[in-house]
CSV table of N, CA, C and O in Angstrom, one decimal:
chain,number,residue,atom,x,y,z
R,1,UNK,N,108.4,91.2,76.9
R,1,UNK,CA,107.1,91.7,77.4
R,1,UNK,C,106.9,93.1,77.0
R,1,UNK,O,107.8,94.0,77.2
R,2,UNK,N,105.8,93.4,76.4
R,2,UNK,CA,105.5,94.7,75.9
R,2,UNK,C,104.3,95.3,76.7
R,2,UNK,O,103.2,94.7,76.6
R,3,UNK,N,104.5,96.4,77.4
R,3,UNK,CA,103.4,97.0,78.1
R,3,UNK,C,102.6,97.9,77.1
R,3,UNK,O,103.2,98.7,76.4
R,4,UNK,N,101.3,97.8,77.1
R,4,UNK,CA,100.5,98.5,76.2
R,4,UNK,C,100.6,100.0,76.5
R,4,UNK,O,100.3,100.4,77.6
R,5,UNK,N,101.0,100.8,75.5
R,5,UNK,CA,101.0,102.2,75.6
R,5,UNK,C,102.1,102.8,76.5
R,5,UNK,O,102.2,104.0,76.7
R,6,UNK,N,103.0,102.0,77.0
R,6,UNK,CA,104.0,102.5,77.9
R,6,UNK,C,105.4,102.2,77.4
R,6,UNK,O,106.4,102.3,78.2
R,7,UNK,N,105.6,101.7,76.2
R,7,UNK,CA,106.9,101.4,75.8
R,7,UNK,C,107.3,100.0,76.3
R,7,UNK,O,106.5,99.2,76.7
R,8,UNK,N,108.6,99.8,76.3
R,8,UNK,CA,109.1,98.4,76.7
R,8,UNK,C,109.1,98.2,78.2
R,8,UNK,O,109.4,99.1,79.0
R,9,UNK,N,108.6,97.1,78.6
R,9,UNK,CA,108.5,96.7,80.0
R,9,UNK,C,109.9,96.4,80.5
R,9,UNK,O,110.8,96.0,79.8
R,10,UNK,N,110.1,96.7,81.8
R,10,UNK,CA,111.4,96.4,82.4
R,10,UNK,C,111.8,94.9,82.3
R,10,UNK,O,110.9,94.1,82.3
R,11,UNK,N,113.1,94.7,82.2
R,11,UNK,CA,113.6,93.3,82.1
R,11,UNK,C,113.5,92.6,83.5
R,11,UNK,O,113.3,93.3,84.5
R,12,UNK,N,113.6,91.3,83.4
R,12,UNK,CA,113.7,90.6,84.7
R,12,UNK,C,114.9,91.0,85.4
R,12,UNK,O,115.9,91.5,84.8
R,13,UNK,N,115.0,90.7,86.7
R,13,UNK,CA,116.2,90.9,87.5
R,13,UNK,C,117.0,89.7,87.2
R,13,UNK,O,116.6,88.6,87.3
R,14,UNK,N,118.3,89.9,87.0
R,14,UNK,CA,119.2,88.8,86.7
R,14,UNK,C,120.4,88.9,87.7
R,14,UNK,O,120.9,90.0,87.9
R,15,UNK,N,120.8,87.8,88.3
R,15,UNK,CA,121.9,87.8,89.2
R,15,UNK,C,122.9,86.6,88.9
R,15,UNK,O,122.5,85.7,88.1
R,16,UNK,N,124.1,86.6,89.4
R,16,UNK,CA,125.0,85.5,89.4
R,16,UNK,C,125.2,85.0,90.8
R,16,UNK,O,125.5,85.7,91.7
R,17,UNK,N,125.0,83.7,90.9
R,17,UNK,CA,125.2,83.0,92.2
R,17,UNK,C,126.7,83.0,92.5
R,17,UNK,O,127.5,83.3,91.7
R,18,UNK,N,127.1,82.7,93.8
R,18,UNK,CA,128.5,82.6,94.1
R,18,UNK,C,129.4,81.7,93.2
R,18,UNK,O,130.5,82.0,92.9
R,19,UNK,N,128.8,80.7,92.7
R,19,UNK,CA,129.5,79.8,91.7
R,19,UNK,C,129.3,80.2,90.3
R,19,UNK,O,129.8,79.5,89.4
R,20,UNK,N,128.6,81.3,90.0
R,20,UNK,CA,128.5,81.8,88.7
R,20,UNK,C,127.2,81.3,87.9
R,20,UNK,O,127.1,81.5,86.7
R,21,UNK,N,126.3,80.6,88.6
R,21,UNK,CA,125.1,80.2,87.9
R,21,UNK,C,124.1,81.4,87.9
R,21,UNK,O,124.0,82.2,88.7
R,22,UNK,N,123.2,81.3,86.8
R,22,UNK,CA,122.3,82.4,86.6
R,22,UNK,C,121.1,82.3,87.6
R,22,UNK,O,120.6,81.2,87.7
R,23,UNK,N,120.7,83.4,88.1
R,23,UNK,CA,119.5,83.5,89.0
R,23,UNK,C,118.6,84.5,88.4
R,23,UNK,O,119.1,85.7,88.1
R,24,UNK,N,117.3,84.2,88.1
R,24,UNK,CA,116.4,85.1,87.4
R,24,UNK,C,115.2,85.4,88.4
R,24,UNK,O,114.7,84.4,89.0
R,25,UNK,N,114.7,86.6,88.5
R,25,UNK,CA,113.6,86.9,89.3
R,25,UNK,C,112.7,87.9,88.6
R,25,UNK,O,113.1,88.8,87.9
R,26,UNK,N,111.4,87.7,88.8
R,26,UNK,CA,110.4,88.5,88.2
R,26,UNK,C,110.1,89.8,89.1
R,26,UNK,O,110.3,89.8,90.3
R,27,UNK,N,109.6,90.9,88.4
R,27,UNK,CA,109.4,92.1,89.1
R,27,UNK,C,107.9,92.3,89.3
R,27,UNK,O,107.5,93.2,90.0
R,28,UNK,N,107.0,91.5,88.7
R,28,UNK,CA,105.6,91.7,88.7
R,28,UNK,C,104.9,90.3,88.6
R,28,UNK,O,105.6,89.4,88.2
R,29,UNK,N,103.6,90.3,88.7
R,29,UNK,CA,103.0,89.0,88.6
R,29,UNK,C,103.1,88.4,87.2
R,29,UNK,O,103.3,87.2,87.0
R,30,UNK,N,103.0,89.3,86.2
R,30,UNK,CA,103.2,88.9,84.8
R,30,UNK,C,104.6,88.4,84.5
R,30,UNK,O,104.8,87.4,83.9
R,31,UNK,N,105.6,89.1,85.0
R,31,UNK,CA,107.0,88.7,84.9
R,31,UNK,C,107.2,87.4,85.7
R,31,UNK,O,107.9,86.5,85.2
R,32,UNK,N,106.6,87.2,86.8
R,32,UNK,CA,106.7,86.0,87.6
R,32,UNK,C,106.2,84.8,86.7
R,32,UNK,O,106.8,83.8,86.7
R,33,UNK,N,105.1,85.0,86.0
R,33,UNK,CA,104.6,84.0,85.1
R,33,UNK,C,105.6,83.6,84.0
R,33,UNK,O,105.9,82.5,83.7
R,34,UNK,N,106.2,84.7,83.5
R,34,UNK,CA,107.2,84.4,82.4
R,34,UNK,C,108.5,83.7,82.9
R,34,UNK,O,109.0,82.8,82.3
R,35,UNK,N,108.9,84.1,84.1
R,35,UNK,CA,110.1,83.5,84.8
R,35,UNK,C,109.7,82.0,85.0
R,35,UNK,O,110.5,81.1,84.7
R,36,UNK,N,108.6,81.7,85.6
R,36,UNK,CA,108.2,80.3,86.0
R,36,UNK,C,107.9,79.5,84.8
R,36,UNK,O,108.3,78.3,84.8
R,37,UNK,N,107.1,79.9,83.9
R,37,UNK,CA,106.5,79.1,82.9
R,37,UNK,C,107.3,79.3,81.5
R,37,UNK,O,107.1,78.4,80.6
R,38,UNK,N,108.0,80.3,81.4
R,38,UNK,CA,108.7,80.6,80.1
R,38,UNK,C,110.2,80.4,80.2
R,38,UNK,O,110.8,79.7,79.3
R,39,UNK,N,110.9,80.9,81.2
R,39,UNK,CA,112.3,80.8,81.3
R,39,UNK,C,112.8,79.5,81.9
R,39,UNK,O,113.7,78.8,81.5
R,40,UNK,N,112.1,79.2,83.1
R,40,UNK,CA,112.5,78.0,83.8
R,40,UNK,C,112.2,76.7,83.1
R,40,UNK,O,111.2,76.5,82.5
R,41,UNK,N,113.2,75.8,83.1
R,41,UNK,CA,113.0,74.4,82.6
R,41,UNK,C,112.6,73.5,83.8
R,41,UNK,O,112.8,73.9,85.0
R,42,UNK,N,112.2,72.3,83.5
R,42,UNK,CA,111.7,71.4,84.6
R,42,UNK,C,112.8,71.1,85.6
R,42,UNK,O,112.5,71.0,86.8
R,43,UNK,N,114.1,71.1,85.3
R,43,UNK,CA,115.1,70.8,86.2
R,43,UNK,C,115.6,72.0,87.0
R,43,UNK,O,116.2,71.9,88.1
R,44,UNK,N,115.3,73.2,86.6
R,44,UNK,CA,115.7,74.4,87.3
R,44,UNK,C,114.9,74.5,88.6
R,44,UNK,O,113.8,73.9,88.8
R,45,UNK,N,115.5,75.2,89.6
R,45,UNK,CA,115.0,75.2,90.9
R,45,UNK,C,114.3,76.6,91.1
R,45,UNK,O,114.9,77.6,90.9
R,46,UNK,N,113.0,76.5,91.6
R,46,UNK,CA,112.1,77.7,91.8
R,46,UNK,C,112.1,78.0,93.3
R,46,UNK,O,112.0,77.1,94.1
R,47,UNK,N,112.1,79.3,93.6
R,47,UNK,CA,112.1,79.8,95.0
R,47,UNK,C,111.0,80.8,95.1
R,47,UNK,O,110.8,81.6,94.2
R,48,UNK,N,110.4,80.8,96.3
R,48,UNK,CA,109.4,81.9,96.6
R,48,UNK,C,109.3,82.0,98.1
R,48,UNK,O,109.3,81.0,98.8
R,49,UNK,N,109.1,83.2,98.6
R,49,UNK,CA,108.8,83.4,100.0
R,49,UNK,C,107.5,82.7,100.4
R,49,UNK,O,106.5,82.9,99.7
R,50,UNK,N,107.6,81.9,101.5
R,50,UNK,CA,106.4,81.1,101.9
R,50,UNK,C,105.3,82.0,102.5
R,50,UNK,O,105.5,82.7,103.5
R,51,UNK,N,104.1,81.9,101.9
R,51,UNK,CA,102.9,82.5,102.5
R,51,UNK,C,102.8,84.0,102.3
R,51,UNK,O,101.9,84.6,102.8
R,52,UNK,N,103.7,84.6,101.6
R,52,UNK,CA,103.6,86.1,101.4
R,52,UNK,C,103.9,86.4,99.9
R,52,UNK,O,104.5,85.6,99.2
R,53,UNK,N,103.5,87.5,99.5
R,53,UNK,CA,103.7,87.9,98.1
R,53,UNK,C,105.2,88.2,97.8
R,53,UNK,O,105.9,88.6,98.7
R,54,UNK,N,105.6,88.0,96.6
R,54,UNK,CA,107.0,88.2,96.3
R,54,UNK,C,107.4,87.7,94.9
R,54,UNK,O,106.6,87.1,94.2
R,55,UNK,N,108.7,87.9,94.6
R,55,UNK,CA,109.2,87.5,93.3
R,55,UNK,C,109.3,86.0,93.2
R,55,UNK,O,109.6,85.3,94.2
R,56,UNK,N,109.1,85.5,92.0
R,56,UNK,CA,109.4,84.1,91.6
R,56,UNK,C,110.9,84.2,91.2
R,56,UNK,O,111.3,85.0,90.4
R,57,UNK,N,111.7,83.3,91.8
R,57,UNK,CA,113.1,83.3,91.6
R,57,UNK,C,113.5,81.9,91.1
R,57,UNK,O,113.0,80.9,91.7
R,58,UNK,N,114.3,81.9,90.1
R,58,UNK,CA,114.7,80.6,89.5
R,58,UNK,C,116.2,80.5,89.4
R,58,UNK,O,116.9,81.4,88.9
R,59,UNK,N,116.8,79.4,90.0
R,59,UNK,CA,118.2,79.1,89.8
R,59,UNK,C,118.4,78.2,88.6
R,59,UNK,O,117.8,77.1,88.6
R,60,UNK,N,119.0,78.7,87.6
R,60,UNK,CA,119.2,77.9,86.4
R,60,UNK,C,120.3,76.9,86.6
R,60,UNK,O,121.4,77.2,86.8
R,61,UNK,N,119.9,75.6,86.4
R,61,UNK,CA,120.9,74.5,86.6
R,61,UNK,C,121.3,74.0,85.2
R,61,UNK,O,120.5,73.8,84.3
R,62,UNK,N,122.6,73.8,85.0
R,62,UNK,CA,123.1,73.3,83.7
R,62,UNK,C,122.4,72.0,83.4
R,62,UNK,O,122.1,71.2,84.3
R,63,UNK,N,122.0,71.8,82.1
R,63,UNK,CA,121.2,70.7,81.7
R,63,UNK,C,121.9,69.3,82.0
R,63,UNK,O,121.2,68.3,82.1
R,64,UNK,N,123.2,69.3,82.1
R,64,UNK,CA,123.9,68.1,82.3
R,64,UNK,C,123.8,67.6,83.8
R,64,UNK,O,124.3,66.5,84.1
R,65,UNK,N,123.3,68.5,84.7
R,65,UNK,CA,123.4,68.2,86.1
R,65,UNK,C,122.1,67.6,86.6
R,65,UNK,O,121.0,68.0,86.2
R,66,UNK,N,122.2,66.7,87.6
R,66,UNK,CA,121.0,66.2,88.3
R,66,UNK,C,120.7,67.2,89.4
R,66,UNK,O,121.6,67.5,90.2
R,67,UNK,N,119.5,67.7,89.5
R,67,UNK,CA,119.2,68.8,90.4
R,67,UNK,C,119.4,68.4,91.9
R,67,UNK,O,119.8,69.2,92.7
R,68,UNK,N,119.1,67.2,92.3
R,68,UNK,CA,119.3,66.8,93.7
R,68,UNK,C,120.7,66.8,94.1
R,68,UNK,O,121.1,67.3,95.1
R,69,UNK,N,121.6,66.3,93.2
R,69,UNK,CA,123.0,66.3,93.5
R,69,UNK,C,123.5,67.7,93.5
R,69,UNK,O,124.4,68.1,94.3
R,70,UNK,N,123.0,68.5,92.5
R,70,UNK,CA,123.4,69.9,92.4
R,70,UNK,C,123.1,70.7,93.7
R,70,UNK,O,123.9,71.4,94.2
R,71,UNK,N,121.9,70.5,94.2
R,71,UNK,CA,121.4,71.2,95.4
R,71,UNK,C,122.3,70.8,96.6
R,71,UNK,O,122.6,71.7,97.4
R,72,UNK,N,122.7,69.6,96.7
R,72,UNK,CA,123.5,69.2,97.8
R,72,UNK,C,124.9,69.7,97.7
R,72,UNK,O,125.5,70.1,98.7
R,73,UNK,N,125.5,69.8,96.5
R,73,UNK,CA,126.9,70.2,96.4
R,73,UNK,C,127.0,71.7,96.2
R,73,UNK,O,128.1,72.3,96.2
R,74,UNK,N,125.9,72.5,96.0
R,74,UNK,CA,126.0,73.9,95.7
R,74,UNK,C,125.1,74.7,96.7
R,74,UNK,O,124.3,75.5,96.4
R,75,UNK,N,125.3,74.3,98.0
R,75,UNK,CA,124.4,74.9,99.1
R,75,UNK,C,124.5,76.5,99.1
R,75,UNK,O,123.5,77.1,99.3
R,76,UNK,N,125.7,77.0,98.8
R,76,UNK,CA,125.7,78.5,98.9
R,76,UNK,C,125.0,79.2,97.7
R,76,UNK,O,124.4,80.2,97.9
R,77,UNK,N,124.9,78.5,96.6
R,77,UNK,CA,124.1,79.0,95.5
R,77,UNK,C,122.6,78.9,95.8
R,77,UNK,O,121.8,79.8,95.5
R,78,UNK,N,122.2,77.8,96.5
R,78,UNK,CA,120.8,77.7,96.9
R,78,UNK,C,120.4,78.8,97.9
R,78,UNK,O,119.4,79.4,97.8
R,79,UNK,N,121.3,79.0,98.9
R,79,UNK,CA,121.1,80.1,99.9
R,79,UNK,C,121.1,81.5,99.3
R,79,UNK,O,120.3,82.3,99.7
R,80,UNK,N,121.9,81.7,98.3
R,80,UNK,CA,121.9,82.9,97.5
R,80,UNK,C,120.5,83.2,96.9
R,80,UNK,O,119.9,84.2,97.0
R,81,UNK,N,120.0,82.2,96.1
R,81,UNK,CA,118.7,82.3,95.4
R,81,UNK,C,117.6,82.5,96.5
R,81,UNK,O,116.7,83.3,96.2
R,82,UNK,N,117.7,81.8,97.6
R,82,UNK,CA,116.7,81.9,98.6
R,82,UNK,C,116.7,83.3,99.2
R,82,UNK,O,115.7,83.9,99.5
R,83,UNK,N,117.9,83.9,99.3
R,83,UNK,CA,118.0,85.3,99.8
R,83,UNK,C,117.4,86.3,98.9
R,83,UNK,O,116.8,87.3,99.3
R,84,UNK,N,117.6,86.0,97.6
R,84,UNK,CA,117.0,86.9,96.6
R,84,UNK,C,115.4,86.8,96.7
R,84,UNK,O,114.8,87.9,96.7
R,85,UNK,N,114.9,85.6,96.9
R,85,UNK,CA,113.4,85.5,97.0
R,85,UNK,C,113.0,86.2,98.3
R,85,UNK,O,111.9,86.8,98.3
R,86,UNK,N,113.7,86.1,99.4
R,86,UNK,CA,113.3,86.7,100.6
R,86,UNK,C,113.4,88.2,100.5
R,86,UNK,O,112.5,89.0,100.9
R,87,UNK,N,114.5,88.7,99.9
R,87,UNK,CA,114.6,90.2,99.8
R,87,UNK,C,113.6,90.8,98.9
R,87,UNK,O,113.1,91.9,99.2
R,88,UNK,N,113.2,90.2,97.8
R,88,UNK,CA,112.2,90.7,96.9
R,88,UNK,C,110.8,90.2,97.2
R,88,UNK,O,110.1,89.8,96.4
R,89,UNK,N,110.5,90.1,98.5
R,89,UNK,CA,109.2,89.7,99.0
R,89,UNK,C,108.6,90.8,99.9
R,89,UNK,O,109.3,91.7,100.3
R,90,UNK,N,107.4,90.6,100.3
R,90,UNK,CA,106.7,91.6,101.2
R,90,UNK,C,107.3,91.4,102.6
R,90,UNK,O,107.0,92.2,103.5
R,91,UNK,N,108.1,90.3,102.9
R,91,UNK,CA,108.7,90.1,104.2
R,91,UNK,C,110.1,90.7,104.3
R,91,UNK,O,110.8,90.4,105.2
R,92,UNK,N,110.5,91.5,103.3
R,92,UNK,CA,111.8,92.0,103.2
R,92,UNK,C,112.3,92.6,104.5
R,92,UNK,O,113.5,92.4,104.9
R,93,UNK,N,111.5,93.3,105.3
R,93,UNK,CA,111.9,93.9,106.5
R,93,UNK,C,111.8,93.0,107.7
R,93,UNK,O,112.2,93.5,108.8
R,94,UNK,N,111.3,91.8,107.6
R,94,UNK,CA,111.2,90.9,108.7
R,94,UNK,C,112.5,90.4,109.1
R,94,UNK,O,113.4,90.3,108.2
R,95,UNK,N,112.7,89.9,110.3
R,95,UNK,CA,114.0,89.3,110.7
R,95,UNK,C,114.2,88.0,110.1
R,95,UNK,O,115.3,87.5,110.0
R,96,UNK,N,113.1,87.3,109.8
R,96,UNK,CA,113.2,85.9,109.2
R,96,UNK,C,112.1,85.8,108.2
R,96,UNK,O,111.0,86.1,108.4
R,97,UNK,N,112.5,85.2,107.0
R,97,UNK,CA,111.5,84.9,106.0
R,97,UNK,C,111.7,83.5,105.5
R,97,UNK,O,112.8,83.1,105.1
R,98,UNK,N,110.7,82.7,105.6
R,98,UNK,CA,110.8,81.3,105.2
R,98,UNK,C,110.6,81.3,103.6
R,98,UNK,O,109.8,82.0,103.1
R,99,UNK,N,111.5,80.5,103.0
R,99,UNK,CA,111.5,80.4,101.5
R,99,UNK,C,111.3,79.0,101.1
R,99,UNK,O,112.0,78.1,101.6
R,100,UNK,N,110.3,78.7,100.3
R,100,UNK,CA,110.0,77.4,99.7
R,100,UNK,C,110.8,77.3,98.4
R,100,UNK,O,111.0,78.3,97.7
R,101,UNK,N,111.3,76.1,98.1
R,101,UNK,CA,111.9,75.8,96.9
R,101,UNK,C,111.6,74.4,96.4
R,101,UNK,O,111.4,73.5,97.2
R,102,UNK,N,111.6,74.3,95.1
R,102,UNK,CA,111.3,73.0,94.5
R,102,UNK,C,111.8,73.0,93.0
R,102,UNK,O,111.8,74.1,92.4
R,103,UNK,N,112.1,71.9,92.4
R,103,UNK,CA,112.3,71.9,91.0
R,103,UNK,C,111.1,72.3,90.3
R,103,UNK,O,109.9,72.0,90.7
R,104,UNK,N,111.2,73.1,89.2
R,104,UNK,CA,110.1,73.7,88.5
R,104,UNK,C,109.0,72.6,88.1
R,104,UNK,O,107.8,72.9,88.0
R,105,UNK,N,109.5,71.4,87.8
R,105,UNK,CA,108.5,70.3,87.4
R,105,UNK,C,107.5,70.0,88.5
R,105,UNK,O,106.5,69.4,88.2
R,106,UNK,N,107.7,70.4,89.7
R,106,UNK,CA,106.8,70.2,90.8
R,106,UNK,C,105.8,71.3,91.0
R,106,UNK,O,105.1,71.4,92.0
R,107,UNK,N,105.7,72.2,90.0
R,107,UNK,CA,104.8,73.3,90.0
R,107,UNK,C,103.7,73.1,89.0
R,107,UNK,O,103.9,72.5,88.0
R,108,UNK,N,102.5,73.5,89.4
R,108,UNK,CA,101.3,73.4,88.5
R,108,UNK,C,100.6,74.8,88.4
R,108,UNK,O,100.6,75.5,89.4
R,109,UNK,N,99.9,75.1,87.3
R,109,UNK,CA,99.1,76.3,87.3
R,109,UNK,C,97.7,75.9,87.9
R,109,UNK,O,97.2,74.8,87.7
R,110,UNK,N,97.1,76.8,88.7
R,110,UNK,CA,95.8,76.6,89.3
R,110,UNK,C,94.8,76.5,88.2
R,110,UNK,O,95.0,76.9,87.0
R,111,UNK,N,93.6,75.9,88.5
R,111,UNK,CA,92.5,75.8,87.5
R,111,UNK,C,92.2,77.2,86.9
R,111,UNK,O,92.3,78.2,87.6
R,112,UNK,N,91.8,77.2,85.7
R,112,UNK,CA,91.5,78.5,85.0
R,112,UNK,C,90.5,79.4,85.7
R,112,UNK,O,90.6,80.6,85.7
R,113,UNK,N,89.5,78.8,86.4
R,113,UNK,CA,88.5,79.6,87.0
R,113,UNK,C,89.0,80.4,88.2
R,113,UNK,O,88.4,81.4,88.5
R,114,UNK,N,90.1,80.0,88.8
R,114,UNK,CA,90.7,80.8,89.9
R,114,UNK,C,92.1,81.4,89.6
R,114,UNK,O,92.6,82.1,90.4
R,115,UNK,N,92.6,81.1,88.5
R,115,UNK,CA,94.0,81.5,88.1
R,115,UNK,C,94.1,83.0,87.9
R,115,UNK,O,93.3,83.6,87.2
R,116,UNK,N,95.1,83.6,88.5
R,116,UNK,CA,95.5,84.9,88.2
R,116,UNK,C,97.0,84.9,87.9
R,116,UNK,O,97.7,84.0,88.3
R,117,UNK,N,97.5,86.0,87.2
R,117,UNK,CA,98.9,86.0,86.9
R,117,UNK,C,99.8,85.8,88.2
R,117,UNK,O,99.4,86.4,89.2
R,118,UNK,N,100.8,85.0,88.1
R,118,UNK,CA,101.7,84.8,89.2
R,118,UNK,C,101.3,83.7,90.2
R,118,UNK,O,102.1,83.4,91.1
R,119,UNK,N,100.2,83.1,90.0
R,119,UNK,CA,99.7,82.1,90.9
R,119,UNK,C,100.3,80.7,90.5
R,119,UNK,O,100.4,80.4,89.3
R,120,UNK,N,100.8,79.9,91.5
R,120,UNK,CA,101.3,78.6,91.2
R,120,UNK,C,100.8,77.7,92.3
R,120,UNK,O,100.4,78.1,93.4
R,121,UNK,N,100.8,76.4,92.1
R,121,UNK,CA,100.5,75.4,93.1
R,121,UNK,C,101.8,74.4,93.1
R,121,UNK,O,102.2,74.0,92.1
R,122,UNK,N,102.3,74.2,94.3
R,122,UNK,CA,103.4,73.3,94.5
R,122,UNK,C,102.9,71.9,94.8
R,122,UNK,O,102.1,71.8,95.7
R,123,UNK,N,103.5,70.9,94.2
R,123,UNK,CA,103.1,69.5,94.5
R,123,UNK,C,104.1,68.9,95.4
R,123,UNK,O,103.9,67.9,96.1
R,124,UNK,N,105.3,69.5,95.5
R,124,UNK,CA,106.4,69.0,96.4
R,124,UNK,C,107.3,70.2,96.7
R,124,UNK,O,107.7,70.9,95.8
R,125,UNK,N,107.5,70.5,98.0
R,125,UNK,CA,108.4,71.6,98.3
R,125,UNK,C,109.4,71.2,99.4
R,125,UNK,O,109.2,70.2,100.1
R,126,UNK,N,110.4,72.1,99.5
R,126,UNK,CA,111.5,71.9,100.5
R,126,UNK,C,111.6,73.1,101.3
R,126,UNK,O,111.2,74.2,100.9
């Protein structure tokens, strides 16, 4: 991402889950778009604080894994990614932050007439 007139834009935030899987989060609405629509594949799991602004967070799942089985057997990795989504949201200081998650394939972009960077529509969430 190249910011006009400001040099190189900051990189995405990158983390390692407890089991060593990559977790990527955006720092801005434009980076959220790149994380969701550029980096994440259909099987990767997308996280976002429910009902409030915040980072799009993606848990990268190895291509050989079934995401449903992965989610059941790697609960601490799911909780870690959800924690990242909660921490990098506007609810950071709240005592409790609800986080939605879904495989990336269950996300859609809103219609062009209402779409803004960072906006998504979930067709199925957990």
